[in-house]
């Protein structure tokens, strides 16, 4: 199981209101108690923090707000001492505009690093620097155009995300070599792998064609940069140059927005040596209408259909990541559960479903406590560049009113996941002795790690038992998946099956008479319809008298 730490909101050790590396070290025993195997650190590199560290200005140094390289080495050693592995967040589709590489690239059209980024002149016949003169019509993920005009050299540079996150040009072998060298530097320092930020966006279609589908003034360029023509070539080259032949057991997970199941197999098929697994986005898109801000209610059959497709699609070759939460998604108990009266029961039901599918489960900080969305009511409370960008773009364009956008942000803003971890009921939830960079949720007085750890019926202990089950019962990690009652709107049920080979010959060289092949089977069943909702008889047929390994809401049921 992999646990994601968003350092800025995890634990502050020096009272500046921002989480840091020594703070993470203070909390490692919480992760050990949960049963964590791997810790994924969101970026702690030097950064102007335009996108909370996903805009890196020095890949081989720690930002002073988080500490120093020595603090990092101490944290890494402390994690390893506890049997925890640590993977870093690799953000190489783009750098910060304050990175030395970009400062040189923008210095002149003839600079040796000019071609390390995507530079283009204004459209033919258009006045450079005016709306519509951009080299193509792509929209940025954060709203507005994906091109920024640079007066000094009279050209535009591409930024799929913020204007302070210029896209690196992966067509340039010097760029790829510099990234490989940096990755090797971190592996030599002892890190155990990487989570690769938007790694399927690094290959763009030559010519950078206009997007046909429009969002207001700009076009959707995603068909021309999602899982592009050379992405698999680049990842296989990365494996050869960085990972092949290293003795350590390393973990690589690609964040791949818009990835299809077919491409997911190509990315994760072990024979292709690309990545171990990918984060796909289908299940966190099933409540999106025309956009993530146009929120639709969840339908259980839609969730079963998408999870079922990915379980079947990667059953033979490849491997699934299993997640509800991360620093970009609203908190699942508020999104697909109930963060009011049934908070504990729904948090447990959601955890049970996710952790007993086939794949590697990821737990995002605070998810194991049943933490909820932030509950912000004013735009002034938000800090996320994506939330603020879309709020102003849609309100200014008259597409939505402020009130409509505040309702949408309350449900879907990334800041919902970024409020500080709630450690105890004290002021600022034990996160900081200073003023937290983002408001602590007032419900920390009841929802916090100290209270959760003290209550055996808590969300925390339920997560702990699920992780222990995965470590102790092979069918959980390895069993084949089969969906049951796919069309039922209130019952989510599936089986996991593992054929165990007959034990090999005993120490005396003779296989014991009893040693025959056996079959482990697990039935997972969540009934969101409550006691009055009857479970279809065919789901329970043959399971009479089965041992109950783990039960959720109202354990007597
Ligand atoms: O996210 C990529 C990505 O797809 C997000 O833009 C996501 O789709 C969106 O936020 C959901 O509404 C990665 C990082 O996880 C994110 O924090 C960064 O902002 C982004 O890349 C740029 O580095």
Coordinates of C-alpha atoms and ligand atoms in Angstrom, one line a residue:
X1 CA 0.0 0.0 0.0
X2 CA 1.3 3.5 -0.9
X3 CA 0.6 6.5 1.3
X4 CA 0.7 9.9 -0.3
X5 CA 2.2 12.8 1.7
X6 CA 1.4 16.3 0.5
X7 CA 4.3 17.9 2.6
X8 CA 2.9 21.4 2.7
X9 CA -0.1 20.2 4.7
X10 CA 1.2 17.2 6.6
X11 CA 3.1 18.4 9.7
X12 CA 4.9 21.7 10.4
X13 CA 8.0 21.5 12.7
X14 CA 9.2 25.1 12.7
X15 CA 6.0 27.1 13.3
X16 CA 5.9 28.8 9.9
X17 CA 2.5 27.3 9.2
X18 CA 3.8 25.1 6.3
X19 CA 4.5 21.4 6.6
X20 CA 8.2 20.4 6.2
X21 CA 10.6 17.4 6.1
X22 CA 11.4 17.2 9.8
X23 CA 7.6 17.3 10.4
X24 CA 7.1 14.2 8.2
X25 CA 9.8 12.4 10.2
X26 CA 7.9 13.2 13.4
X27 CA 4.9 11.4 12.0
X28 CA 6.4 8.3 10.5
X29 CA 5.2 6.1 13.3
X30 CA 1.6 6.9 12.3
X31 CA 2.3 5.4 8.9
X32 CA 3.9 2.4 10.5
X33 CA 0.8 1.9 12.7
X34 CA -1.3 2.0 9.5
X35 CA 0.8 -0.7 7.8
X36 CA 2.2 1.5 5.0
X37 CA 4.7 0.0 2.6
X38 CA 5.7 3.0 0.5
X39 CA 5.5 6.7 1.0
X40 CA 5.0 9.0 -2.1
X41 CA 6.2 12.5 -1.4
X42 CA 4.6 15.3 -3.4
X43 CA 7.3 17.7 -4.6
X44 CA 9.7 19.3 -2.0
X45 CA 12.2 20.6 -4.6
X46 CA 13.2 24.3 -4.9
X47 CA 10.1 26.0 -6.4
X48 CA 8.4 29.5 -6.6
X49 CA 5.3 27.5 -5.5
X50 CA 3.1 28.9 -8.3
X51 CA 1.4 25.4 -8.5
X52 CA 2.4 24.3 -4.9
X53 CA 5.8 22.8 -6.0
X54 CA 4.7 21.2 -9.3
X55 CA 6.7 24.1 -10.8
X56 CA 10.3 23.1 -10.1
X57 CA 13.3 25.6 -10.4
X58 CA 16.0 23.1 -9.1
X59 CA 15.4 19.4 -9.4
X60 CA 18.4 18.6 -7.2
X61 CA 17.8 20.8 -4.2
X62 CA 15.1 21.0 -1.4
X63 CA 13.1 24.2 -1.1
X64 CA 14.0 26.0 2.1
X65 CA 10.4 26.1 3.2
X66 CA 10.6 22.3 3.5
X67 CA 14.1 22.1 4.8
X68 CA 17.5 21.0 3.4
X69 CA 19.0 18.0 1.5
X70 CA 20.4 16.9 4.9
X71 CA 16.8 17.0 6.3
X72 CA 15.8 14.9 3.3
X73 CA 18.6 12.3 3.9
X74 CA 17.6 12.1 7.6
X75 CA 14.0 11.5 6.7
X76 CA 14.9 8.9 4.1
X77 CA 17.1 7.0 6.6
X78 CA 14.4 7.2 9.3
X79 CA 11.8 5.8 6.8
X80 CA 14.2 3.0 5.7
X81 CA 14.9 2.2 9.3
X82 CA 11.1 1.6 9.7
X83 CA 10.9 -0.6 6.6
X84 CA 9.2 2.2 4.6
X85 CA 10.2 2.9 1.0
X86 CA 10.1 6.5 -0.3
X87 CA 9.2 7.5 -3.9
X88 CA 9.6 11.1 -5.2
X89 CA 7.3 13.1 -7.4
X90 CA 8.9 13.5 -10.8
X91 CA 7.6 16.6 -12.6
X92 CA 9.3 16.7 -16.0
X93 CA 6.6 17.5 -18.5
X94 CA 7.4 21.1 -17.5
X95 CA 9.8 23.0 -15.3
X96 CA 9.3 26.3 -13.5
X97 CA 10.0 29.4 -15.6
X98 CA 12.5 30.2 -12.9
X99 CA 14.6 27.1 -13.7
X100 CA 18.1 27.9 -15.0
X101 CA 17.2 25.9 -18.1
X102 CA 14.3 28.2 -19.0
X103 CA 16.1 31.4 -18.0
X104 CA 18.8 30.5 -20.6
X105 CA 16.3 29.3 -23.2
X106 CA 14.4 32.6 -23.1
X107 CA 17.6 34.7 -23.1
X108 CA 17.8 34.7 -26.9
X109 CA 16.5 32.8 -30.0
X110 CA 20.0 31.4 -30.5
X111 CA 20.6 30.2 -27.0
X112 CA 21.9 26.6 -26.8
X113 CA 18.9 25.8 -24.6
X114 CA 16.3 27.5 -26.9
X115 CA 15.1 24.1 -28.1
X116 CA 14.7 22.7 -24.6
X117 CA 11.2 24.3 -24.6
X118 CA 8.4 24.8 -27.2
X119 CA 8.9 28.3 -28.8
X120 CA 6.8 29.5 -31.7
X121 CA 6.2 32.8 -33.6
X122 CA 2.8 34.4 -33.6
X123 CA 0.2 33.1 -36.1
X124 CA 0.8 34.3 -39.7
X125 CA -0.5 37.9 -40.2
X126 CA -1.4 38.3 -36.5
X127 CA -0.1 41.1 -34.3
X128 CA 2.3 39.3 -31.8
X129 CA 1.1 39.5 -28.2
X130 CA -2.6 40.1 -29.0
X131 CA -5.4 37.5 -28.3
X132 CA -5.7 35.0 -31.1
X133 CA -2.1 35.4 -32.2
X134 CA -1.1 32.4 -30.2
X135 CA 0.6 29.7 -32.3
X136 CA -2.4 27.4 -31.8
X137 CA -5.7 27.5 -30.0
X138 CA -4.9 25.2 -27.1
X139 CA -6.4 26.0 -23.7
X140 CA -4.4 25.6 -20.5
X141 CA -5.5 23.1 -17.8
X142 CA -5.8 26.1 -15.5
X143 CA -7.9 28.3 -17.9
X144 CA -6.9 30.8 -20.6
X145 CA -4.4 30.1 -23.4
X146 CA -1.6 27.5 -23.3
X147 CA 0.8 30.0 -24.9
X148 CA 2.6 33.0 -23.2
X149 CA 4.1 35.8 -25.3
X150 CA 7.7 36.7 -24.5
X151 CA 8.5 40.3 -25.4
X152 CA 12.3 39.8 -25.2
X153 CA 12.5 37.4 -28.1
X154 CA 9.1 38.1 -29.8
X155 CA 7.9 34.5 -29.6
X156 CA 5.4 32.5 -27.6
X157 CA 6.2 29.5 -25.3
X158 CA 3.9 26.5 -24.6
X159 CA 2.6 25.9 -21.1
X160 CA -0.2 23.2 -20.7
X161 CA -0.5 24.3 -17.1
X162 CA 0.3 27.7 -15.6
X163 CA 2.4 30.3 -17.5
X164 CA 5.1 29.7 -14.9
X165 CA 5.2 26.0 -16.0
X166 CA 6.8 26.0 -19.5
X167 CA 6.6 22.6 -21.2
X168 CA 10.0 20.9 -21.8
X169 CA 10.6 19.7 -25.3
X170 CA 11.1 16.0 -25.0
X171 CA 11.9 15.7 -28.8
X172 CA 15.3 17.1 -27.8
X173 CA 17.6 14.3 -26.7
X174 CA 19.6 16.7 -24.5
X175 CA 16.4 17.3 -22.4
X176 CA 15.8 13.6 -22.0
X177 CA 19.5 13.0 -21.0
X178 CA 19.3 15.8 -18.4
X179 CA 16.1 14.2 -16.9
X180 CA 17.7 10.7 -16.9
X181 CA 20.8 12.1 -15.1
X182 CA 18.7 13.8 -12.5
X183 CA 16.7 10.7 -11.8
X184 CA 19.9 8.6 -11.4
X185 CA 21.2 11.2 -9.0
X186 CA 18.1 10.7 -6.8
X187 CA 18.3 6.9 -7.1
X188 CA 21.9 7.0 -6.1
X189 CA 20.8 9.1 -3.1
X190 CA 18.7 6.1 -2.0
X191 CA 15.1 6.9 -3.1
X192 CA 13.0 3.9 -4.1
X193 CA 11.3 5.2 -7.2
X194 CA 9.1 7.9 -8.7
X195 CA 5.5 9.0 -9.3
X196 CA 5.7 10.6 -12.7
X197 CA 3.5 13.7 -13.0
X198 CA 1.4 13.8 -16.3
X199 CA 4.1 11.6 -17.9
X200 CA 1.8 10.7 -20.8
X201 CA 1.7 14.4 -21.9
X202 CA 5.5 14.6 -22.8
X203 CA 5.1 13.6 -26.4
X204 CA 3.3 16.2 -28.6
X205 CA 2.0 15.6 -32.2
X206 CA 4.4 17.4 -34.6
X207 CA 3.0 20.7 -35.9
X208 CA 1.0 21.1 -32.7
X209 CA -2.4 21.2 -34.6
X210 CA -5.4 23.3 -33.3
X211 CA -7.9 21.6 -31.1
X212 CA -11.3 21.1 -32.9
X213 CA -13.5 21.1 -29.8
X214 CA -13.7 24.6 -28.2
X215 CA -14.0 25.8 -24.6
X216 CA -14.9 29.4 -25.1
X217 CA -12.1 31.2 -26.9
X218 CA -9.7 28.3 -26.8
X219 CA -9.5 24.7 -28.2
X220 CA -9.0 21.3 -26.6
X221 CA -5.5 20.3 -27.6
X222 CA -5.6 17.0 -25.6
X223 CA -5.9 14.8 -28.7
X224 CA -2.5 16.2 -29.7
X225 CA -0.6 15.7 -26.5
X226 CA -2.3 12.9 -24.6
X227 CA -0.3 9.6 -24.9
X228 CA 1.4 11.2 -27.9
X229 CA 3.2 9.4 -30.8
X230 CA 6.6 8.9 -29.0
X231 CA 5.5 8.5 -25.3
X232 CA 6.1 4.8 -25.2
X233 CA 9.5 5.2 -26.9
X234 CA 10.5 7.9 -24.3
X235 CA 9.5 5.7 -21.3
X236 CA 11.3 2.6 -22.7
X237 CA 14.4 4.8 -23.2
X238 CA 14.0 6.1 -19.7
X239 CA 13.9 2.5 -18.4
X240 CA 17.0 1.5 -20.3
X241 CA 18.9 4.7 -19.2
X242 CA 17.8 4.9 -15.6
X243 CA 16.3 1.7 -14.2
X244 CA 17.7 -1.3 -16.1
X245 CA 20.3 -3.1 -14.1
X246 CA 19.7 -1.3 -10.8
X247 CA 19.7 -3.9 -8.0
X248 CA 17.1 -2.2 -5.9
X249 CA 13.4 -3.1 -6.0
X250 CA 12.0 0.2 -7.4
X251 CA 8.5 1.5 -7.9
X252 CA 7.4 3.6 -10.9
X253 CA 3.8 4.9 -11.3
X254 CA 2.8 7.2 -14.1
X255 CA 0.1 9.8 -13.7
X256 CA -1.7 9.6 -17.0
X257 CA -4.7 11.9 -17.4
X258 CA -6.9 10.8 -20.3
X259 CA -5.2 7.4 -20.7
X260 CA -7.3 4.6 -22.3
X261 CA -7.3 1.0 -21.1
X262 CA -5.5 0.0 -24.3
X263 CA -2.7 2.5 -23.6
X264 CA -2.8 1.5 -19.9
X265 CA -1.9 -2.0 -20.9
X266 CA 1.0 -0.7 -23.1
X267 CA 2.3 1.5 -20.2
X268 CA 2.1 -1.2 -17.5
X269 CA 2.8 -4.5 -19.4
X270 CA 5.9 -5.7 -17.5
X271 CA 7.4 -7.1 -20.8
X272 CA 7.5 -3.5 -22.2
X273 CA 9.5 -2.0 -19.3
X274 CA 7.7 1.3 -19.2
X275 CA 6.1 1.9 -15.7
X276 CA 4.8 -0.5 -13.0
X277 CA 1.3 1.0 -13.0
X278 CA -0.6 4.2 -13.9
X279 CA -3.2 6.5 -12.3
X280 CA -6.1 6.6 -14.7
X281 CA -8.9 9.2 -14.3
X282 CA -12.1 7.4 -15.5
X283 CA -13.7 6.9 -12.0
X284 CA -12.9 10.4 -10.9
X285 CA -14.6 11.7 -14.0
X286 CA -18.0 9.9 -13.6
X287 CA -19.5 12.8 -11.7
X288 CA -18.4 15.4 -14.3
X289 CA -21.0 16.9 -16.6
X290 CA -19.7 19.4 -19.2
X291 CA -16.7 19.9 -16.9
X292 CA -15.6 19.0 -13.4
X293 CA -17.5 22.1 -12.2
X294 CA -20.8 20.8 -13.6
X295 CA -21.2 18.1 -10.9
X296 CA -23.5 15.1 -11.5
X297 CA -24.7 12.7 -8.8
X298 CA -22.9 9.4 -8.5
X299 CA -24.6 6.3 -10.0
X300 CA -23.2 3.1 -8.5
X301 CA -23.6 1.3 -11.8
X302 CA -21.4 3.8 -13.5
X303 CA -18.7 3.3 -10.8
X304 CA -19.0 -0.5 -11.2
X305 CA -18.8 -0.2 -15.0
X306 CA -15.6 1.8 -15.0
X307 CA -13.8 -0.1 -12.2
X308 CA -14.9 -3.4 -13.8
X309 CA -13.6 -2.3 -17.3
X310 CA -10.1 -1.5 -15.8
X311 CA -10.1 -4.7 -13.7
X312 CA -10.8 -6.8 -16.8
X313 CA -8.6 -4.7 -19.1
X314 CA -5.5 -5.2 -17.0
X315 CA -6.2 -8.7 -15.7
X316 CA -3.8 -10.5 -18.0
X317 CA -1.1 -7.9 -18.7
X318 CA -0.4 -4.8 -16.7
X319 CA -1.4 -3.6 -13.2
X320 CA -4.0 -1.2 -11.7
X321 CA -3.4 1.6 -9.2
X322 CA -6.4 1.9 -6.9
X323 CA -7.2 5.4 -5.5
X324 CA -10.0 7.6 -4.4
X325 CA -8.1 10.6 -3.2
X326 CA -5.0 12.7 -3.9
X327 CA -4.0 16.4 -3.7
X328 CA -6.0 17.1 -6.9
X329 CA -9.3 15.4 -6.0
X330 CA -12.0 16.3 -3.4
X331 CA -12.2 14.0 -0.4
X332 CA -14.1 10.8 -1.2
X333 CA -16.3 10.6 1.9
X334 CA -17.8 14.0 0.9
X335 CA -17.8 13.2 -2.8
X336 CA -19.1 9.6 -3.1
X337 CA -20.0 9.0 0.5
X338 CA -21.8 10.9 3.3
X339 CA -19.7 13.3 5.4
X340 CA -22.6 13.9 7.8
X341 CA -24.6 11.3 9.7
X342 CA -23.1 8.2 8.0
X343 CA -19.5 9.5 7.6
X344 CA -17.8 6.6 9.4
X345 CA -19.9 3.9 7.7
X346 CA -19.5 5.4 4.2
X347 CA -15.8 6.0 4.7
X348 CA -15.4 2.3 5.7
X349 CA -17.5 1.1 2.8
X350 CA -15.5 3.1 0.3
X351 CA -12.2 1.8 1.8
X352 CA -13.5 -1.8 1.7
X353 CA -14.4 -1.6 -2.0
X354 CA -11.1 0.0 -3.1
X355 CA -8.7 -2.0 -1.1
X356 CA -10.2 -5.4 -2.1
X357 CA -10.0 -4.8 -5.8
X358 CA -7.0 -6.1 -7.7
X359 CA -4.2 -3.6 -7.9
X360 CA -2.0 -1.4 -5.6
X361 CA -4.1 0.8 -3.2
X362 CA -3.0 4.4 -2.5
X363 CA -4.1 6.2 0.6
X364 CA -3.9 10.0 0.6
X365 CA -3.0 11.7 3.9
X366 CA -6.1 12.1 6.1
X367 CA -8.2 9.6 4.1
X368 CA -7.5 7.0 6.8
X369 CA -9.1 9.4 9.3
X370 CA -12.2 10.0 7.3
X371 CA -11.3 13.6 6.7
X372 CA -13.9 15.6 4.8
X373 CA -14.0 18.5 2.2
X374 CA -13.0 21.9 3.5
X375 CA -16.4 23.5 3.5
X376 CA -15.1 26.9 2.3
X377 CA -17.8 29.6 1.6
X378 CA -15.8 32.5 0.1
X379 CA -13.5 32.7 -2.9
X380 CA -11.0 34.4 -0.5
X381 CA -10.5 31.1 1.3
X382 CA -9.2 29.3 -1.8
X383 CA -5.5 29.3 -2.9
X384 CA -5.4 26.6 -5.6
X385 CA -4.3 28.1 -9.0
X386 CA -6.7 25.8 -10.9
X387 CA -9.7 26.7 -8.7
X388 CA -9.0 30.5 -8.9
X389 CA -8.2 30.3 -12.6
X390 CA -11.4 28.6 -13.6
X391 CA -13.5 30.7 -11.1
X392 CA -12.4 33.9 -12.8
X393 CA -12.4 32.5 -16.3
X394 CA -16.0 31.2 -16.1
X395 CA -17.4 34.1 -14.1
X396 CA -15.7 36.7 -16.2
X397 CA -17.0 35.0 -19.4
X398 CA -20.5 34.9 -17.9
X399 CA -20.6 31.1 -18.1
X400 CA -21.4 30.9 -14.4
X401 CA -22.3 33.2 -11.5
X402 CA -20.1 33.6 -8.5
X403 CA -22.6 31.7 -6.4
X404 CA -22.7 28.8 -8.9
X405 CA -18.9 28.6 -9.0
X406 CA -18.7 28.7 -5.1
X407 CA -21.0 25.7 -5.0
X408 CA -18.9 23.9 -7.6
X409 CA -15.6 24.7 -5.8
X410 CA -17.0 23.5 -2.5
X411 CA -17.6 20.1 -4.2
X412 CA -14.6 19.8 -6.5
X413 CA -11.8 22.3 -5.7
X414 CA -8.3 20.7 -5.1
X415 CA -8.1 22.8 -1.9
X416 CA -10.6 20.3 -0.4
X417 CA -7.7 17.8 -0.2
X418 CA -5.1 20.3 0.9
X419 CA -6.3 21.5 4.3
X420 CA -3.8 20.4 7.0
X421 CA -3.9 16.9 8.4
X422 CA -6.0 16.8 11.6
X423 CA -3.7 15.2 14.2
X424 CA -5.6 16.1 17.4
X425 CA -8.4 18.4 18.7
X426 CA -6.0 21.2 19.8
X427 CA -5.7 24.6 17.9
X428 CA -4.7 24.0 14.3
X429 CA -5.2 20.3 14.9
X430 CA -1.6 19.8 16.1
X431 CA -0.4 20.6 12.5
X432 CA 1.4 23.9 13.4
X433 CA 2.1 26.2 16.3
X434 CA 1.9 29.1 13.8
X435 CA -0.8 30.2 11.4
X436 CA -1.6 27.4 8.9
X437 CA -1.0 28.4 5.2
X438 CA -4.6 27.0 4.5
X439 CA -7.4 26.9 7.1
X440 CA -7.7 23.8 9.2
X441 CA -11.2 22.3 9.0
X442 CA -13.1 23.2 12.2
X443 CA -14.3 19.6 12.4
X444 CA -10.8 18.6 13.5
X445 CA -12.2 18.8 17.1
X446 CA -13.9 15.4 16.5
X447 CA -12.2 14.1 13.3
X448 CA -8.5 13.6 14.2
X449 CA -5.8 11.0 14.4
X450 CA -5.6 10.9 18.2
X451 CA -9.4 10.2 18.5
X452 CA -9.3 7.7 15.6
X453 CA -6.4 5.7 17.1
X454 CA -8.2 5.5 20.5
X455 CA -11.4 4.1 19.0
X456 CA -11.1 0.5 17.7
X457 CA -14.3 1.0 15.6
X458 CA -12.8 4.0 13.8
X459 CA -12.0 4.6 10.1
X460 CA -8.3 4.4 10.9
X461 CA -8.5 1.0 12.5
X462 CA -10.7 -0.2 9.6
X463 CA -8.0 0.9 7.1
X464 CA -5.3 -0.7 9.3
X465 CA -7.2 -4.1 9.2
X466 CA -7.7 -3.8 5.4
X467 CA -4.0 -3.2 4.9
X468 CA -3.2 -6.1 7.2
X469 CA -5.6 -8.3 5.2
X470 CA -3.7 -7.5 2.0
X471 CA -0.4 -8.4 3.7
X472 CA -1.7 -11.6 5.2
X473 CA -4.2 -13.1 2.7
X474 CA -2.7 -13.8 -0.8
X475 CA -6.0 -13.7 -2.6
X476 CA -6.4 -10.0 -1.8
X477 CA -3.2 -9.0 -3.6
X478 CA -3.2 -11.7 -6.3
X479 CA -6.8 -13.1 -6.8
X480 CA -8.7 -12.8 -10.1
X481 CA -11.5 -10.3 -10.1
X482 CA -15.1 -11.1 -11.1
X483 CA -17.9 -8.5 -10.8
X484 CA -21.4 -9.7 -9.6
X485 CA -24.8 -8.0 -10.2
X486 CA -23.3 -5.3 -12.4
X487 CA -26.7 -3.7 -13.0
X488 CA -27.8 -3.4 -9.3
X489 CA -28.0 0.2 -8.2
X490 CA -27.4 -0.4 -4.5
X491 CA -25.2 -3.5 -4.1
X492 CA -21.6 -3.5 -5.2
X493 CA -20.4 -7.1 -5.1
X494 CA -17.4 -9.0 -6.6
X495 CA -15.3 -12.1 -6.0
X496 CA -11.6 -12.6 -5.9
X497 CA -10.3 -16.1 -6.6
X498 CA -6.8 -17.5 -6.3
X499 CA -5.8 -21.1 -7.2
X500 CA -3.0 -22.1 -4.8
X501 CA -0.7 -24.8 -6.2
X502 CA -0.2 -28.0 -4.3
X503 CA 2.6 -27.4 -1.7
X504 CA 6.0 -28.5 -3.0
X505 CA 7.6 -31.7 -1.6
X506 CA 8.0 -31.7 2.2
X507 CA 11.5 -31.6 3.8
X508 CA 11.5 -35.4 3.8
X509 CA 11.4 -35.3 0.0
X510 CA 7.9 -36.8 -0.1
X511 CA 4.8 -34.7 -0.8
X512 CA 2.4 -35.2 2.1
X513 CA -0.8 -37.0 1.2
X514 CA -2.8 -33.9 2.2
X515 CA -0.9 -31.6 -0.1
X516 CA -3.3 -30.8 -2.9
X517 CA -4.0 -27.7 -4.8
X518 CA -6.5 -25.4 -3.1
X519 CA -8.6 -22.4 -4.1
X520 CA -8.9 -19.2 -2.0
X521 CA -12.1 -17.3 -2.7
X522 CA -13.3 -13.9 -1.3
X523 CA -16.7 -12.4 -1.7
X524 CA -16.7 -8.6 -1.2
X525 CA -20.1 -7.0 -0.8
X526 CA -21.2 -3.5 0.0
X527 CA -24.9 -2.7 0.3
X528 CA -25.4 1.0 0.1
X529 CA -29.1 0.6 0.2
X530 CA -29.0 -0.1 3.9
X531 CA -30.7 -3.0 5.8
X532 CA -33.9 -2.6 3.9
X533 CA -32.2 -3.3 0.6
X534 CA -32.2 -7.0 -0.1
X535 CA -29.0 -8.5 -1.5
X536 CA -29.7 -10.5 -4.7
X537 CA -29.9 -14.2 -3.7
X538 CA -27.5 -15.1 -6.5
X539 CA -24.8 -13.0 -5.0
X540 CA -24.9 -14.9 -1.7
X541 CA -25.5 -18.4 -3.2
X542 CA -22.9 -20.8 -2.1
X543 CA -21.5 -18.5 0.6
X544 CA -23.6 -19.8 3.4
X545 CA -21.4 -20.3 6.5
X546 CA -18.4 -18.6 5.0
X547 CA -16.0 -17.0 7.4
X548 CA -16.4 -13.2 7.7
X549 CA -12.9 -11.7 7.5
X550 CA -14.0 -8.1 7.8
X551 CA -17.4 -6.5 8.3
X552 CA -18.3 -2.9 8.1
X553 CA -21.3 -0.8 9.3
X554 CA -23.3 -2.5 12.1
X555 CA -21.0 -5.5 12.5
X556 CA -23.8 -7.6 13.7
X557 CA -25.3 -7.6 10.2
Ligands
LIG1 O1 -2.0 16.9 -12.3 C1 -2.3 16.7 -13.7 C2 -3.8 16.8 -13.9 O2 -4.3 16.1 -14.7 C3 -4.5 17.7 -13.0 O3 -4.5 19.0 -13.7 C4 -5.9 17.2 -12.8 O4 -6.4 16.7 -14.0 C5 -6.7 18.3 -12.3 O5 -6.0 19.1 -11.4 C6 -8.0 17.8 -11.8 O6 -8.9 18.8 -11.8 C7 -0.6 16.9 -12.0 C8 -0.5 17.2 -10.6 O7 -1.1 16.2 -9.8 C9 -1.2 18.6 -10.3 O8 -1.2 18.9 -8.9 C10 -0.4 19.6 -11.0 O9 -1.2 20.9 -10.9 C11 -0.4 19.3 -12.5 O10 0.0 17.9 -12.8 C12 0.7 20.1 -13.2 O11 2.0 19.7 -12.7

